[in-house]
Coordinates of C-alpha atoms and ligand atoms in Angstrom, one line a residue:
Chain Q
M1317 CA 0.1 0.2 0.0
D1318 CA 1.3 3.4 -0.8
I1319 CA 1.4 5.7 2.1
K1320 CA 0.3 9.1 1.1
E1321 CA -1.0 10.5 4.7
I1322 CA -1.6 9.7 8.0
T1323 CA -4.2 11.2 10.3
I1324 CA -4.4 11.6 14.1
L1325 CA -8.2 12.0 15.1
G1326 CA -8.0 13.6 18.8
G1327 CA -9.3 11.5 21.6
I1328 CA -9.3 12.8 25.4
G1329 CA -6.4 13.9 27.7
K1330 CA -5.5 12.2 31.1
N1331 CA -8.5 14.6 32.8
G1332 CA -10.8 12.7 30.5
E1333 CA -11.4 16.0 28.5
K1334 CA -11.5 16.5 24.7
E1335 CA -8.2 17.1 23.2
L1336 CA -7.8 20.7 21.7
L1337 CA -6.1 19.4 18.4
D1338 CA -8.9 17.2 16.9
T1339 CA -7.1 16.4 13.8
V1340 CA -3.4 16.4 12.8
S1341 CA -2.4 15.2 9.2
L1342 CA 1.0 14.2 8.3
K1343 CA 1.9 14.1 4.4
M1344 CA 4.5 11.8 3.0
G1345 CA 7.8 13.5 3.4
D1346 CA 6.8 15.4 6.5
V1347 CA 9.1 15.7 9.5
I1348 CA 7.2 16.5 12.8
S1349 CA 8.3 16.6 16.4
I1350 CA 6.3 16.0 19.5
V1351 CA 7.1 18.2 22.5
G1352 CA 6.2 18.7 25.9
P1353 CA 7.0 18.0 29.5
T1354 CA 7.8 14.8 30.8
G1355 CA 4.9 12.6 31.6
S1356 CA 2.6 15.0 29.1
G1357 CA 1.9 11.9 26.9
K1358 CA 4.4 12.1 24.2
T1359 CA 4.9 8.3 24.2
A1360 CA 1.5 7.5 24.5
L1361 CA 0.8 9.5 21.4
I1362 CA 3.3 7.5 19.3
N1363 CA 2.2 4.3 20.7
D1364 CA -1.2 5.1 19.6
I1365 CA 0.0 5.6 15.9
E1366 CA 1.9 2.5 16.3
L1367 CA -1.0 0.6 17.0
F1368 CA -3.3 2.2 14.8
A1369 CA -5.5 3.0 17.7
N1370 CA -9.2 2.8 16.8
R1371 CA -10.7 4.6 20.0
N1372 CA -9.5 1.6 21.8
T1373 CA -6.6 2.9 23.8
P1374 CA -6.9 5.2 27.1
S1375 CA -6.7 8.2 24.7
K1376 CA -9.3 7.3 22.7
R1377 CA -7.8 8.4 19.6
K1378 CA -8.1 7.1 16.3
I1379 CA -5.6 6.8 13.2
L1380 CA -6.3 6.8 9.7
I1381 CA -4.2 5.8 6.9
N1382 CA -4.7 7.7 3.3
G1383 CA -8.0 8.8 5.0
T1384 CA -9.5 5.5 5.6
L1385 CA -9.0 2.9 8.5
P1386 CA -6.0 0.9 7.9
P1387 CA -6.1 -2.5 7.0
D1388 CA -5.8 -5.6 9.2
E1389 CA -2.9 -7.0 7.5
F1390 CA -1.0 -3.9 8.9
T1391 CA -1.2 -5.5 12.5
T1392 CA -1.2 -9.1 11.6
D1393 CA 1.7 -9.1 9.0
P1394 CA 4.9 -7.5 10.0
S1395 CA 5.9 -7.5 6.2
K1396 CA 3.1 -5.3 5.5
N1397 CA 3.3 -3.0 8.7
P1398 CA 4.2 0.7 7.3
I1399 CA 5.2 1.8 10.6
A1400 CA 8.7 1.4 12.8
L1401 CA 8.7 2.7 16.2
I1402 CA 11.9 3.0 18.1
T1403 CA 11.0 3.5 21.6
Q1404 CA 12.4 5.3 24.6
H1405 CA 13.7 2.4 26.7
T1406 CA 15.4 0.0 24.3
N1407 CA 16.9 -3.0 25.6
F1408 CA 17.3 -6.2 23.6
L1409 CA 16.1 -9.3 25.7
S1410 CA 17.0 -11.8 23.1
D1411 CA 20.4 -13.0 23.4
L1412 CA 20.8 -14.1 19.6
P1413 CA 23.7 -12.8 18.0
V1414 CA 23.3 -9.3 16.2
H1415 CA 24.0 -10.8 12.8
Q1416 CA 21.3 -13.8 13.3
F1417 CA 18.8 -11.5 14.7
L1418 CA 18.9 -9.2 12.0
T1419 CA 19.0 -12.0 9.4
I1420 CA 15.8 -13.4 11.0
H1421 CA 14.2 -10.1 11.1
A1422 CA 15.1 -9.4 7.4
K1423 CA 13.4 -12.6 6.7
I1424 CA 10.2 -12.0 8.3
R1425 CA 10.1 -8.3 6.8
G1426 CA 10.3 -9.8 3.3
A1427 CA 13.6 -7.5 3.0
G1428 CA 15.1 -9.6 0.0
R1429 CA 18.8 -10.8 -0.3
S1430 CA 19.4 -10.9 3.5
E1431 CA 23.2 -11.0 3.5
T1432 CA 23.6 -7.6 1.8
I1433 CA 20.7 -6.0 3.6
V1434 CA 22.1 -7.2 7.1
N1435 CA 25.5 -5.7 6.0
E1436 CA 24.1 -2.5 4.9
T1437 CA 22.1 -2.2 8.3
L1438 CA 25.2 -2.5 10.4
E1439 CA 27.2 -0.1 8.5
F1440 CA 24.4 2.5 8.8
A1441 CA 24.1 1.7 12.4
N1442 CA 27.9 2.1 13.0
Q1443 CA 27.7 5.8 11.6
L1444 CA 25.7 6.4 14.5
T1445 CA 27.8 4.6 17.3
G1446 CA 31.0 5.7 19.1
E1447 CA 32.4 2.2 19.0
P1448 CA 31.2 -0.1 16.2
I1449 CA 29.0 -3.1 16.7
N1450 CA 30.5 -6.5 16.6
E1451 CA 27.8 -8.4 14.7
H1452 CA 28.8 -11.8 16.7
C1453 CA 28.1 -10.7 20.2
A1454 CA 24.7 -11.0 21.8
M1455 CA 22.0 -8.5 21.2
T1456 CA 21.9 -7.9 25.0
E1457 CA 25.7 -7.1 25.2
L1458 CA 25.1 -4.0 23.1
S1459 CA 25.2 -0.6 24.8
G1460 CA 22.3 1.7 25.1
G1461 CA 23.8 3.8 22.2
Q1462 CA 24.4 0.6 20.0
T1463 CA 21.1 -0.8 20.7
R1464 CA 19.4 2.6 19.7
S1465 CA 21.8 2.9 16.5
L1466 CA 20.8 -0.7 15.4
L1467 CA 17.2 -0.1 15.9
I1468 CA 17.3 2.9 13.9
A1469 CA 19.2 1.3 11.2
D1470 CA 16.8 -1.9 11.3
A1471 CA 13.8 0.5 11.0
V1472 CA 15.0 2.3 7.9
I1473 CA 17.1 -0.8 5.9
I1474 CA 15.6 -3.8 6.9
G1475 CA 12.1 -2.4 7.8
N1476 CA 12.2 0.1 4.7
S1477 CA 9.3 1.5 6.8
P1478 CA 7.6 4.5 5.1
I1479 CA 6.5 5.9 8.4
I1480 CA 9.3 6.1 11.3
L1481 CA 8.8 6.9 14.9
L1482 CA 11.7 7.9 17.2
D1483 CA 11.3 8.5 20.7
E1484 CA 13.8 10.8 22.0
I1485 CA 16.6 10.0 19.7
E1486 CA 18.9 12.3 21.6
N1487 CA 19.0 10.1 24.7
A1488 CA 21.3 7.2 23.8
G1489 CA 24.4 9.3 23.3
I1490 CA 24.3 8.3 19.6
H1491 CA 25.4 11.1 16.7
R1492 CA 21.8 12.3 16.6
T1493 CA 22.9 15.1 14.2
K1494 CA 24.6 12.4 11.7
A1495 CA 21.3 10.4 12.6
I1496 CA 18.8 12.9 11.3
E1497 CA 21.1 13.9 8.1
L1498 CA 21.3 10.1 7.2
L1499 CA 17.4 9.8 7.9
K1500 CA 16.7 13.0 5.6
Q1501 CA 17.9 11.4 2.6
Y1502 CA 15.1 9.1 2.6
K1503 CA 11.7 10.3 2.0
K1504 CA 9.3 9.1 4.8
I1505 CA 7.2 10.2 7.3
F1506 CA 9.4 10.9 10.6
I1507 CA 8.0 11.8 13.8
F1508 CA 10.4 12.7 16.5
V1509 CA 9.7 13.0 20.2
T1510 CA 12.0 15.0 21.5
H1511 CA 13.2 17.9 24.4
D1512 CA 16.0 19.0 22.1
P1513 CA 15.4 22.2 20.6
R1514 CA 17.7 21.6 17.5
I1515 CA 15.8 18.8 16.5
A1516 CA 12.5 20.1 17.1
L1517 CA 13.3 23.2 15.1
L1518 CA 14.4 20.9 12.3
S1519 CA 10.8 19.6 11.6
D1520 CA 8.0 21.0 9.6
F1521 CA 6.0 21.5 12.4
R1522 CA 5.5 20.2 16.1
V1523 CA 2.6 19.1 18.1
C1524 CA 2.7 20.3 21.8
M1525 CA 1.7 18.0 24.5
K1526 CA 0.3 18.9 28.0
N1527 CA -1.5 16.4 30.4
G1528 CA -2.0 13.8 27.8
S1529 CA -3.7 16.1 25.4
M1530 CA -2.4 17.5 22.0
Q1531 CA -2.7 21.2 22.8
S1532 CA -1.3 23.3 19.8
L1533 CA 0.5 22.5 16.4
I1534 CA 3.2 25.0 15.8
V1535 CA 4.8 25.6 12.4
T1536 CA 8.4 26.4 12.1
D1537 CA 8.2 29.8 10.4
R1538 CA 10.8 31.7 9.2
E1539 CA 11.9 33.4 12.1
E1540 CA 12.3 30.1 13.8
K1541 CA 14.5 28.7 11.0
K1542 CA 16.6 31.8 11.3
A1543 CA 17.1 31.2 15.0
A1544 CA 17.6 27.5 14.3
E1545 CA 20.8 28.4 12.4
E1546 CA 22.2 30.0 15.4
I1547 CA 20.9 27.1 17.9
K1548 CA 22.8 24.6 15.5
K1549 CA 26.0 26.4 15.9
L1550 CA 25.8 26.6 19.8
D1551 CA 24.7 23.0 19.7
D1552 CA 27.7 22.2 17.5
L1553 CA 29.9 23.8 20.1
M1554 CA 28.6 21.9 22.7
L1555 CA 29.1 18.5 20.7
E1556 CA 32.8 19.9 20.3
F1557 CA 33.0 19.8 24.0
R1558 CA 31.3 16.5 24.4
T1559 CA 33.7 14.9 22.1
A1560 CA 36.6 16.5 23.6
I1561 CA 35.8 15.3 27.0
R1562 CA 34.9 11.9 25.8
A1563 CA 38.3 11.6 24.0
G1564 CA 39.9 12.4 27.4
G1565 CA 41.0 15.8 26.6
H1566 CA 40.8 19.0 29.0
I1567 CA 38.6 22.1 28.8
T1568 CA 40.2 25.7 29.0
F1569 CA 38.2 29.0 29.5
K1570 CA 40.4 30.4 26.9
G1571 CA 39.5 27.8 24.5
L1572 CA 35.6 28.4 25.4
E1573 CA 36.3 32.1 25.0
E1574 CA 37.9 31.9 21.5
R1575 CA 35.4 29.4 20.2
L1576 CA 32.3 31.9 21.1
K1577 CA 34.3 34.7 19.6
A1578 CA 34.6 32.9 16.5
L1579 CA 31.0 32.4 16.3
G1580 CA 30.6 36.2 16.9
Y1581 CA 29.5 36.0 20.4
V1582 CA 31.0 38.9 22.8
V1583 CA 32.3 37.2 25.8
Chain A
M1287 CA -22.8 -21.1 28.0
K1288 CA -19.3 -20.3 26.6
V1289 CA -16.3 -21.7 28.4
I1290 CA -13.0 -19.8 28.1
V1291 CA -9.7 -21.4 28.9
C1292 CA -6.9 -19.6 29.6
A1293 CA -3.5 -21.0 30.1
G1294 CA 0.1 -19.8 30.3
P1295 CA 3.5 -19.6 32.3
P1296 CA 3.3 -18.2 35.7
T1297 CA 3.3 -14.2 35.8
S1298 CA 2.9 -14.2 32.0
G1299 CA -0.2 -11.8 32.6
K1300 CA -3.2 -14.4 32.3
T1301 CA -5.0 -12.6 35.1
T1302 CA -4.1 -9.0 33.6
V1303 CA -5.6 -10.1 30.4
L1304 CA -8.7 -11.7 31.8
K1305 CA -9.3 -8.5 34.0
Q1306 CA -9.4 -6.4 31.0
V1307 CA -11.6 -9.0 29.0
S1308 CA -14.1 -9.4 32.0
K1309 CA -14.2 -5.3 32.1
I1310 CA -15.6 -5.3 28.6
L1311 CA -17.7 -8.2 28.9
K1312 CA -19.3 -6.9 31.9
E1313 CA -20.1 -3.9 30.2
K1314 CA -21.6 -5.6 27.3
G1315 CA -24.1 -7.2 29.7
H1316 CA -22.6 -10.7 30.0
R1317 CA -23.0 -12.8 33.1
L1318 CA -19.6 -13.9 34.2
A1319 CA -18.0 -17.0 36.3
Y1320 CA -14.6 -17.3 37.0
L1321 CA -12.4 -20.3 38.0
K1322 CA -8.7 -20.5 38.7
I1323 CA -6.8 -23.5 39.1
D1324 CA -3.2 -23.2 40.5
V1325 CA -0.6 -25.5 42.2
Q1326 CA -0.3 -23.8 45.4
F1327 CA -1.2 -20.4 45.6
A1328 CA -3.7 -18.1 44.2
N1329 CA -5.7 -15.0 45.3
E1330 CA -7.5 -14.4 41.9
D1331 CA -10.9 -15.5 43.0
I1332 CA -11.1 -12.9 45.7
L1333 CA -9.8 -10.1 43.1
F1334 CA -12.3 -11.2 40.3
K1335 CA -15.0 -11.3 43.0
K1336 CA -14.3 -7.8 44.3
E1337 CA -13.4 -6.1 41.2
F1338 CA -16.5 -7.3 39.3
D1339 CA -18.8 -8.8 41.7
I1340 CA -19.1 -12.1 40.1
P1341 CA -19.1 -16.0 41.4
T1342 CA -15.5 -17.2 41.7
K1343 CA -13.8 -20.3 42.8
K1344 CA -10.5 -21.6 43.1
V1345 CA -8.8 -25.1 43.1
Y1346 CA -5.3 -26.1 44.3
S1347 CA -4.1 -28.8 42.2
G1348 CA -1.4 -29.8 44.8
D1349 CA 0.3 -32.8 44.1
L1350 CA -1.8 -33.4 40.9
C1351 CA -0.7 -32.1 37.5
P1352 CA -2.6 -28.8 37.0
D1353 CA -3.7 -30.2 33.4
H1354 CA -4.7 -33.4 35.1
C1355 CA -6.8 -31.4 37.8
N1356 CA -8.3 -29.5 35.2
V1357 CA -9.5 -32.5 33.6
V1358 CA -10.9 -33.7 36.7
V1359 CA -12.7 -30.6 38.2
L1360 CA -14.0 -29.0 34.7
G1361 CA -17.2 -30.8 34.6
D1362 CA -18.2 -29.9 38.2
A1363 CA -17.3 -26.4 37.4
I1364 CA -19.2 -26.0 34.3
K1365 CA -22.4 -27.3 36.1
W1366 CA -21.3 -24.8 38.8
A1367 CA -21.2 -21.9 36.6
A1368 CA -24.4 -22.8 34.9
E1369 CA -26.3 -22.9 38.3
E1370 CA -24.7 -19.3 38.7
K1371 CA -26.6 -18.4 35.7
A1372 CA -23.2 -17.6 33.9
D1373 CA -23.3 -17.3 30.0
I1374 CA -19.5 -17.2 30.0
L1375 CA -17.2 -19.3 32.3
I1376 CA -13.7 -18.1 32.5
V1377 CA -10.8 -20.7 33.6
E1378 CA -7.4 -19.4 34.3
T1379 CA -5.0 -22.2 34.8
A1380 CA -1.0 -22.5 35.1
G1381 CA -1.0 -25.5 32.6
L1382 CA 2.3 -26.6 33.7
C1383 CA 2.6 -29.8 32.3
L1384 CA 3.3 -28.9 28.6
R1385 CA 2.7 -32.0 27.6
C1386 CA -1.0 -32.1 27.5
S1387 CA -3.2 -29.3 26.6
P1388 CA -5.7 -27.5 28.9
Y1389 CA -8.2 -26.8 26.3
I1390 CA -11.4 -28.7 25.9
E1391 CA -13.5 -29.4 22.5
R1392 CA -15.8 -26.4 22.0
S1393 CA -14.0 -24.1 24.3
L1394 CA -11.9 -21.3 23.6
G1395 CA -8.5 -21.9 24.2
I1396 CA -6.1 -18.8 25.0
V1397 CA -2.5 -19.2 25.7
V1398 CA -1.1 -16.0 27.4
L1399 CA 3.0 -15.7 26.6
E1400 CA 5.0 -12.6 27.6
A1401 CA 6.8 -11.1 24.6
T1402 CA 9.9 -10.8 27.3
S1403 CA 10.2 -14.4 27.9
G1404 CA 12.9 -15.4 25.1
M1405 CA 12.6 -15.7 21.3
N1406 CA 12.3 -19.8 21.8
L1407 CA 9.6 -19.8 24.2
P1408 CA 7.0 -20.6 21.8
R1409 CA 9.0 -23.8 20.7
K1410 CA 9.1 -25.0 24.1
I1411 CA 5.6 -25.3 25.2
G1412 CA 4.0 -27.7 23.0
P1413 CA 0.2 -28.4 23.0
M1414 CA -0.5 -25.5 25.4
L1415 CA 0.2 -23.4 22.2
T1416 CA -0.4 -25.5 19.1
L1417 CA -3.8 -26.9 20.5
A1418 CA -4.9 -23.2 21.5
D1419 CA -7.1 -20.8 19.5
V1420 CA -5.5 -17.6 20.3
A1421 CA -2.3 -16.7 21.4
V1422 CA -2.0 -13.5 23.4
V1423 CA 1.5 -11.9 23.6
T1424 CA 1.9 -9.4 26.6
K1425 CA 4.3 -6.9 27.8
I1426 CA 4.8 -5.6 24.1
D1427 CA 5.5 -2.3 26.1
L1428 CA 9.0 -3.8 27.5
V1429 CA 10.3 -5.1 24.1
S1430 CA 11.4 -3.4 20.8
Q1431 CA 9.2 -3.7 17.8
A1432 CA 11.9 -5.6 15.8
E1433 CA 12.1 -8.2 18.8
R1434 CA 8.2 -8.1 18.9
E1435 CA 8.1 -9.2 15.2
V1436 CA 10.7 -12.0 15.6
F1437 CA 8.8 -13.3 18.6
R1438 CA 5.4 -13.3 16.7
A1439 CA 6.9 -15.1 13.6
N1440 CA 8.3 -17.7 16.1
V1441 CA 4.8 -18.3 17.3
N1442 CA 3.4 -18.4 13.8
E1443 CA 6.1 -21.0 13.1
A1444 CA 5.5 -23.0 16.0
A1445 CA 1.6 -22.7 15.6
K1446 CA 0.5 -21.9 12.0
H1447 CA -3.5 -21.7 12.9
V1448 CA -3.2 -19.8 16.1
A1449 CA -4.3 -16.2 15.9
V1450 CA -2.1 -13.8 17.5
V1451 CA -3.2 -10.9 19.7
E1452 CA -0.4 -8.6 20.9
T1453 CA -1.2 -6.5 24.0
D1454 CA 0.1 -4.1 26.4
A1455 CA -2.1 -5.6 29.1
L1456 CA -1.8 -3.1 31.7
H1457 CA -3.5 -0.6 29.4
G1458 CA -5.9 -2.9 27.6
I1459 CA -4.3 -2.4 24.2
N1460 CA -6.1 -4.6 21.4
I1461 CA -8.1 -6.3 23.9
G1462 CA -10.9 -5.9 22.0
H1463 CA -9.8 -8.4 19.5
L1464 CA -9.7 -11.1 22.0
V1465 CA -13.3 -10.1 23.3
T1466 CA -14.6 -10.4 19.7
R1467 CA -13.3 -14.1 19.4
I1468 CA -14.8 -14.9 22.6
E1469 CA -18.2 -13.6 21.8
R1470 CA -17.9 -15.5 18.5
T1471 CA -17.2 -18.7 20.8
Q1472 CA -19.8 -21.4 20.2
D1473 CA -21.7 -22.8 23.4
I1474 CA -20.2 -25.8 25.3
S1475 CA -22.0 -29.1 24.6
A1476 CA -21.5 -32.7 25.7
P1477 CA -19.5 -34.7 25.2
L1478 CA -16.6 -32.7 27.1
L1479 CA -13.7 -34.0 25.8
L1480 CA -9.8 -32.7 26.0
R1481 CA -8.3 -31.4 23.1
G1482 CA -5.4 -33.3 21.4
N1483 CA -3.8 -36.6 22.9
P1484 CA -2.6 -36.5 26.5
P1485 CA 0.9 -38.1 27.0
V1486 CA 1.0 -42.0 27.2
G1487 CA 1.3 -43.7 30.6
T1488 CA 0.6 -42.8 34.2
C1489 CA 4.2 -42.3 35.8
T1490 CA 5.6 -43.5 39.1
I1491 CA 7.3 -40.2 39.6
C1492 CA 3.9 -38.4 39.4
V1493 CA 2.7 -40.9 41.8
G1494 CA 5.3 -40.1 44.5
K1495 CA 8.4 -42.7 43.9
K1496 CA 11.3 -40.3 44.4
E1497 CA 14.2 -42.6 43.7
I1498 CA 16.5 -41.6 40.8
G1499 CA 17.5 -44.1 38.1
K1500 CA 15.6 -46.1 35.7
E1501 CA 15.5 -49.1 38.2
A1502 CA 13.1 -47.9 40.4
H1503 CA 10.5 -47.1 38.1
F1504 CA 7.7 -48.8 36.0
G1505 CA 5.7 -47.9 32.9
V1506 CA 7.1 -45.8 30.1
L1507 CA 11.0 -45.6 30.7
R1508 CA 14.2 -44.7 28.7
T1509 CA 18.0 -44.7 29.2
L1510 CA 20.2 -41.8 28.6
E1511 CA 21.0 -43.7 25.1
T1512 CA 18.1 -45.7 24.1
D1513 CA 14.7 -44.6 23.1
I1514 CA 11.6 -44.9 25.2
F1515 CA 10.3 -48.8 26.3
Y1516 CA 7.9 -50.2 28.6
R1517 CA 8.4 -52.2 31.8
G1518 CA 5.4 -53.6 33.7
E1519 CA 2.3 -55.8 33.2
Ligands
GTP1062 N1 4.4 -4.1 31.5 C1 3.5 -4.8 31.5 N2 3.4 -5.8 32.8 C2 2.5 -6.7 32.6 C3 1.5 -6.7 31.2 N3 0.8 -7.9 31.7 C4 0.8 -8.2 32.9 N4 2.0 -7.4 33.5 C5 2.5 -7.5 35.0 O1 2.9 -8.9 35.0 C6 2.9 -9.3 36.4 C7 2.0 -10.7 36.4 O2 0.9 -10.5 35.9 P1 -0.7 -11.6 35.9 O3 -1.5 -11.0 35.2 O4 -0.8 -11.5 37.5 O5 0.2 -12.8 35.6 P2 -0.7 -14.4 35.7 O6 -0.1 -15.0 34.4 O7 -2.0 -14.4 36.1 O8 0.2 -14.8 37.1 P3 0.1 -16.1 37.7 O9 -1.3 -16.3 37.8 O10 0.5 -16.0 39.1 O11 0.6 -17.4 37.0 C8 2.1 -8.4 36.9 O12 2.9 -7.2 37.8 C9 1.4 -7.3 36.0 O13 0.9 -6.1 36.2 C10 1.9 -6.1 30.3 O14 1.3 -6.0 29.2 N5 2.9 -5.2 30.2
ATP1063 N1 -4.8 10.8 26.7 C1 -4.1 10.1 27.8 N2 -5.2 9.2 28.6 C2 -4.8 8.4 29.6 N3 -3.6 8.6 29.8 C3 -2.5 8.9 29.2 C4 -2.9 9.6 28.1 N4 -1.6 10.2 27.7 C5 -0.9 9.9 28.6 N5 -1.1 8.9 29.5 C6 -0.6 8.2 30.6 O1 0.3 9.0 31.1 C7 1.7 8.7 31.5 C8 2.7 9.2 31.0 O2 2.7 9.4 29.5 P1 3.9 9.3 28.5 O3 4.8 8.2 29.1 O4 3.3 9.3 27.3 O5 5.0 10.8 28.9 P2 6.2 11.3 28.0 O6 5.5 12.6 27.3 O7 6.4 10.2 26.9 O8 7.0 11.6 29.1 P3 8.8 11.6 29.1 O9 9.0 12.9 28.5 O10 8.9 11.4 30.6 O11 9.2 10.2 28.2 C9 1.6 7.1 30.8 O12 0.9 6.2 31.9 C10 0.4 7.1 30.0 O13 -0.4 5.9 29.5
MG1064 MG1 8.2 9.2 26.8
MG1065 MG1 -2.9 -14.8 37.4
ZN1066 ZN1 -0.1 -33.8 32.2

C-alpha cells in the first residue's frame, strides 16, 4: 500500500477532557516533532500511532491511513506494517547474536537478499555509534547507544518503513545530528518525540503536548528557521566539548572564549 | 454457556488480560463466572469477586498435575457456572505440564505468553500453544518492535493456525480483538473432551516415587542412550 497521509483524530487527555487538537494530518515527506514536559503523553501519542489506535487505547484516539481505517494486515503481517517505532527504553532481551537476529528480521520483513541487507544495516548503525557493533556478540551485550543505533538502522533498511517514529533519539548518546542527516536522505514521514530544540526546529511543524492531550500545532516559520541556524552553531559547540571530554581532553576557559568569539559572540 | 480456558506460564499476564476482558464483557452485559486452577497459591478468586462482583472459585491442584486437575474438576465447574446462571465461564490455569493441553473441545483456548520471555518460548511449550485458538502476547510495551516481530514469527512458526493478539495488558491495548473472539465462540456441549492426545502412561514419579534411576520405576522408561520402552504388566 502506498502511504500518502496519516491522520490522528484526537481523543481525550488524562483528565478525560476532549483534546484541543482534533485532527492532525501528516503527508509523505513531512518531518514533525512532538514536544512537551515529561509525563505529558508524548510516548503515549506515538504508541497510539504505532498501534493504529481505533478508540481502543486510554486516549481514545483514532488513526487513519490515506483517510481511511488501516487494513488488518498492517497489524497481522509484519512485512506489511508501514510503521517502525524506536522506543524510549530500548533494551534487547534476546540473546541471539546480532547478525542472526537481523537475518531473521530481514526474512520476516521480506527484505530480500538478506546478506547485503544485514551488512547495509550494520554499516548504517555504525555511522551513529561511538564504537562499532560486533555482529557476533549477543544483542543483550550491546550498549544503550549501540542498541538505539541498530534499531534505527533496522527500521530504515530492513523495515524499509515509510513511517518512522523515534522516541527521544537524543537520549542514547548516538550521533543524533548524523542520524538526522542520514534519515533525511530518505523520503518518509518522520515523527520525533524530543526535548531537544535543535531537532524540534528541524521539523516542519511540532505538536505540543500537555496532560496527555495534543494542545497546539506550531509551524516552524521563517523566524524560527533563522534562530535554528544559530542554535545549530551553539549545539555544535556543545558537541565539540562533548567530543573533547569523551576523548579524554581538558577544557580551558580560554578555549571556550575563543570558540564563542569565532561564532560572533562577545564574552 | 461459553467456556474460555486461559493458560500460560506463571506471571505471563493471564490475570491482567482476563481482567481487561472481563471489564469489557461485563459492560456488554454478559454474566461471568471465574475459576482459577493453580498449584499452591492463588488469590485471583478474591480479586475477581471484588472487582467485578461475579461468582468465583479456586482449586489448588497440589500434588496433581494442573492439567490433570483441570480435567478432573472442569465437569463440576461447568455445572457450577450454569447454576450461577453465567453465560461465560472463564478458567485461568497454570497449565504446567507442557505435554497435555488444558483446552477442551468447543471452548476457546487462550494461551498467554510474555514477549519478554525469550525468543524460543513458543517452541518449548507444545500443546499449550499448538492446540490453543488464540495466543495473546503480553508486555509488548517492554520490548522493541523488531523483537516483537521476531517473537510473533516464532509463534506463527510453532503454531500456524493460532491467531496472535499482541497486547500491553496493563493498558488493555488490542484487547477488543480478543473480546470479539470470545463472543464468537460457540456454546459448550456434551461430550466434554480434552483437545489433543495426552501423553501416554501414568508415571511412577507423578505418583510419588522419588528414587532416581530407571531401576526404581515402571511404565514408560528410557535410558540416557536408548529410545523409550515399556516395563510392567
Ligand atoms: N508492562 C507490562 N506488565 C504486565 C503486562 N501484563 C501483565 N503485566 C504484569 O505482569 C505481572 C504478572 O501478571 P499476572 O496477570 O498476575 O500474571 P498471571 O499469568 O496471571 O500470573 P499467575 O496467575 O500468578 O501465574 C503483574 O505485575 C502485571 O502487572 C503487560 O502487558 N505489560
Ligand atoms: N490521553 C491519555 N489518557 C490517559 N492516559 C494517558 C494519556 N496520555 C498519556 N497517558 C498516560 O500518562 C503517562 C505518561 O505518559 P507518557 O509516558 O506518554 O509521557 P511522556 O511525555 O512520553 O514523558 P517523558 O518525556 O518522561 O518520556 C503514561 O502512563 C500514559 O499511559
Ligand atoms: Mg516518553
Ligand atoms: Mg493469575
Ligand atoms: Zn499432564
